[in-house]
CSV table of C-alpha atoms and ligand atoms in Angstrom, one decimal:
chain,number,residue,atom,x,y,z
M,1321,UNK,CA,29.8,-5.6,31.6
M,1322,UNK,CA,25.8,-6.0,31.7
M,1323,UNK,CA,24.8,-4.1,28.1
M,1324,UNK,CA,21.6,-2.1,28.5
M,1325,UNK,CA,18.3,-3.8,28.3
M,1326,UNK,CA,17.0,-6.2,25.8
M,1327,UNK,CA,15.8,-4.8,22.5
M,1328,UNK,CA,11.8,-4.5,22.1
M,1329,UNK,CA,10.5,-6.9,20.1
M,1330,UNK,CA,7.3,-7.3,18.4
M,1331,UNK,CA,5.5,-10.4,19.7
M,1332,UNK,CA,5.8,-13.4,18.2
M,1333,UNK,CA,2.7,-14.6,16.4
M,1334,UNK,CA,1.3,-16.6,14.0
M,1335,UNK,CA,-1.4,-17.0,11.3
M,1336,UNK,CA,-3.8,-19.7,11.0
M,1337,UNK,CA,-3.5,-21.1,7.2
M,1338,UNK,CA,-7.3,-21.6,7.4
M,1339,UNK,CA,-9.2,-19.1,9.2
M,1340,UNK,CA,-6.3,-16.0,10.0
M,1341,UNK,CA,-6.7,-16.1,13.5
M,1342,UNK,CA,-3.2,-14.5,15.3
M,1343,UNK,CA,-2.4,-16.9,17.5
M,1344,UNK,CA,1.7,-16.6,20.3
M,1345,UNK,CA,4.0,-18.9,18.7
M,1346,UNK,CA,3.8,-21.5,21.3
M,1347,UNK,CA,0.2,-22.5,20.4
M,1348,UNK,CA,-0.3,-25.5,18.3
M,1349,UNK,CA,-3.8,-25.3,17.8
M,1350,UNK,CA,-6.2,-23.0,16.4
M,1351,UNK,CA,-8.3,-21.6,19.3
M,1352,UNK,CA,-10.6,-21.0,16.8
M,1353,UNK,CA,-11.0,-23.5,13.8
M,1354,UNK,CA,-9.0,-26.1,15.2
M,1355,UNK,CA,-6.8,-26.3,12.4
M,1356,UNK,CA,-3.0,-27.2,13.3
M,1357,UNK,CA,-1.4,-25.6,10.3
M,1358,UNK,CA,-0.1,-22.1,10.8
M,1359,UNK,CA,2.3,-19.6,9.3
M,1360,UNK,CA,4.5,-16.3,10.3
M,1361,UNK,CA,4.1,-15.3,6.3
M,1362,UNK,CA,0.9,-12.9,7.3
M,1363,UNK,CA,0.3,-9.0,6.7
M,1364,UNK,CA,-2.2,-7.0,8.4
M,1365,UNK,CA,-3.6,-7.3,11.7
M,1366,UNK,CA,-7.3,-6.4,12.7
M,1367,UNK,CA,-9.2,-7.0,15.9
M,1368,UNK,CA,-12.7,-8.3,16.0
M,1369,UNK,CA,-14.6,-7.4,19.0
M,1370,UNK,CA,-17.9,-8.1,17.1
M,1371,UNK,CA,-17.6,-10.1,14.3
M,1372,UNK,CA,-21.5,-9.5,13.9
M,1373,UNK,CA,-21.7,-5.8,13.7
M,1374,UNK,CA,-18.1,-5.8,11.8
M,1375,UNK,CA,-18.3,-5.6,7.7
M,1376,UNK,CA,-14.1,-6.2,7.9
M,1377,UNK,CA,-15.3,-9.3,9.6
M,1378,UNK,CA,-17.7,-10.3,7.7
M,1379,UNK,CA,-15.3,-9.8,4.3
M,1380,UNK,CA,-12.8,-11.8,5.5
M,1381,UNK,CA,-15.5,-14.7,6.8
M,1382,UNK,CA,-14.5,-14.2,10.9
M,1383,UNK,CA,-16.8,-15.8,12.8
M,1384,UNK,CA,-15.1,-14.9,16.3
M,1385,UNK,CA,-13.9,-12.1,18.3
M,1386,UNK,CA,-9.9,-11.9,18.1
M,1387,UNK,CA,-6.9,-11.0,16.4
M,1388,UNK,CA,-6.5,-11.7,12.7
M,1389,UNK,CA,-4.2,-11.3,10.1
M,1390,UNK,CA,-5.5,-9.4,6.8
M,1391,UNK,CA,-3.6,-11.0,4.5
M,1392,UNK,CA,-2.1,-15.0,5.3
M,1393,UNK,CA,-0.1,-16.7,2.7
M,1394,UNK,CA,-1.3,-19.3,1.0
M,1395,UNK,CA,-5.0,-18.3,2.0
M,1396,UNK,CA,-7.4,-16.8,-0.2
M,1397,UNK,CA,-10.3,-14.4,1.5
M,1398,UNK,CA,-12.7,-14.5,-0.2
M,1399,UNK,CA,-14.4,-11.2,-1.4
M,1400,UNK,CA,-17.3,-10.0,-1.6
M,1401,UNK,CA,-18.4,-9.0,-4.4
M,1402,UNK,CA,-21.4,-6.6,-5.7
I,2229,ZN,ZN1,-7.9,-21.2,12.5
């Protein structure tokens, strides 16, 4: 006997190490740095529509629109500091 639907699952993604672009699981390269090293140890997403006009952006050193993770392990944002 069939057993209800599937659970809902969060999508599957991953971190770049190097720049914290969110990236599905099935990519193997950064779309954005280029960098081939990725991890699922991340916190925090935030989108970037404009990385210009965005200070979040800007903090965490995003130089294109996307999804990022906030915190990656192993990767240290730099932070501004006054
Ligand atoms: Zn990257």
């Amino acid at each position: 006997m069939a057993r209800g639907r599937a659970p809902s699952k969060k999508p599957k993604l991953k971190a770049c190490k190097k720049c914290g672009a969110l990236v599905q699981n099935d990519v193997n390269v950064c779309p954005v740095c280029g960098s081939t090293e990725f991890t699922t140890n991340w916190e925090g997403m935030v989108i970037i529509m404009d990385p210009q006009s965005s200070e979040l952006a800007k903090e965490l050193s995003i130089p294109n629109p996307g999804m990022f993770a906030i915190r990656v392990a192993g990767r240290v944002v730099k932070r501004r500091e006054a």
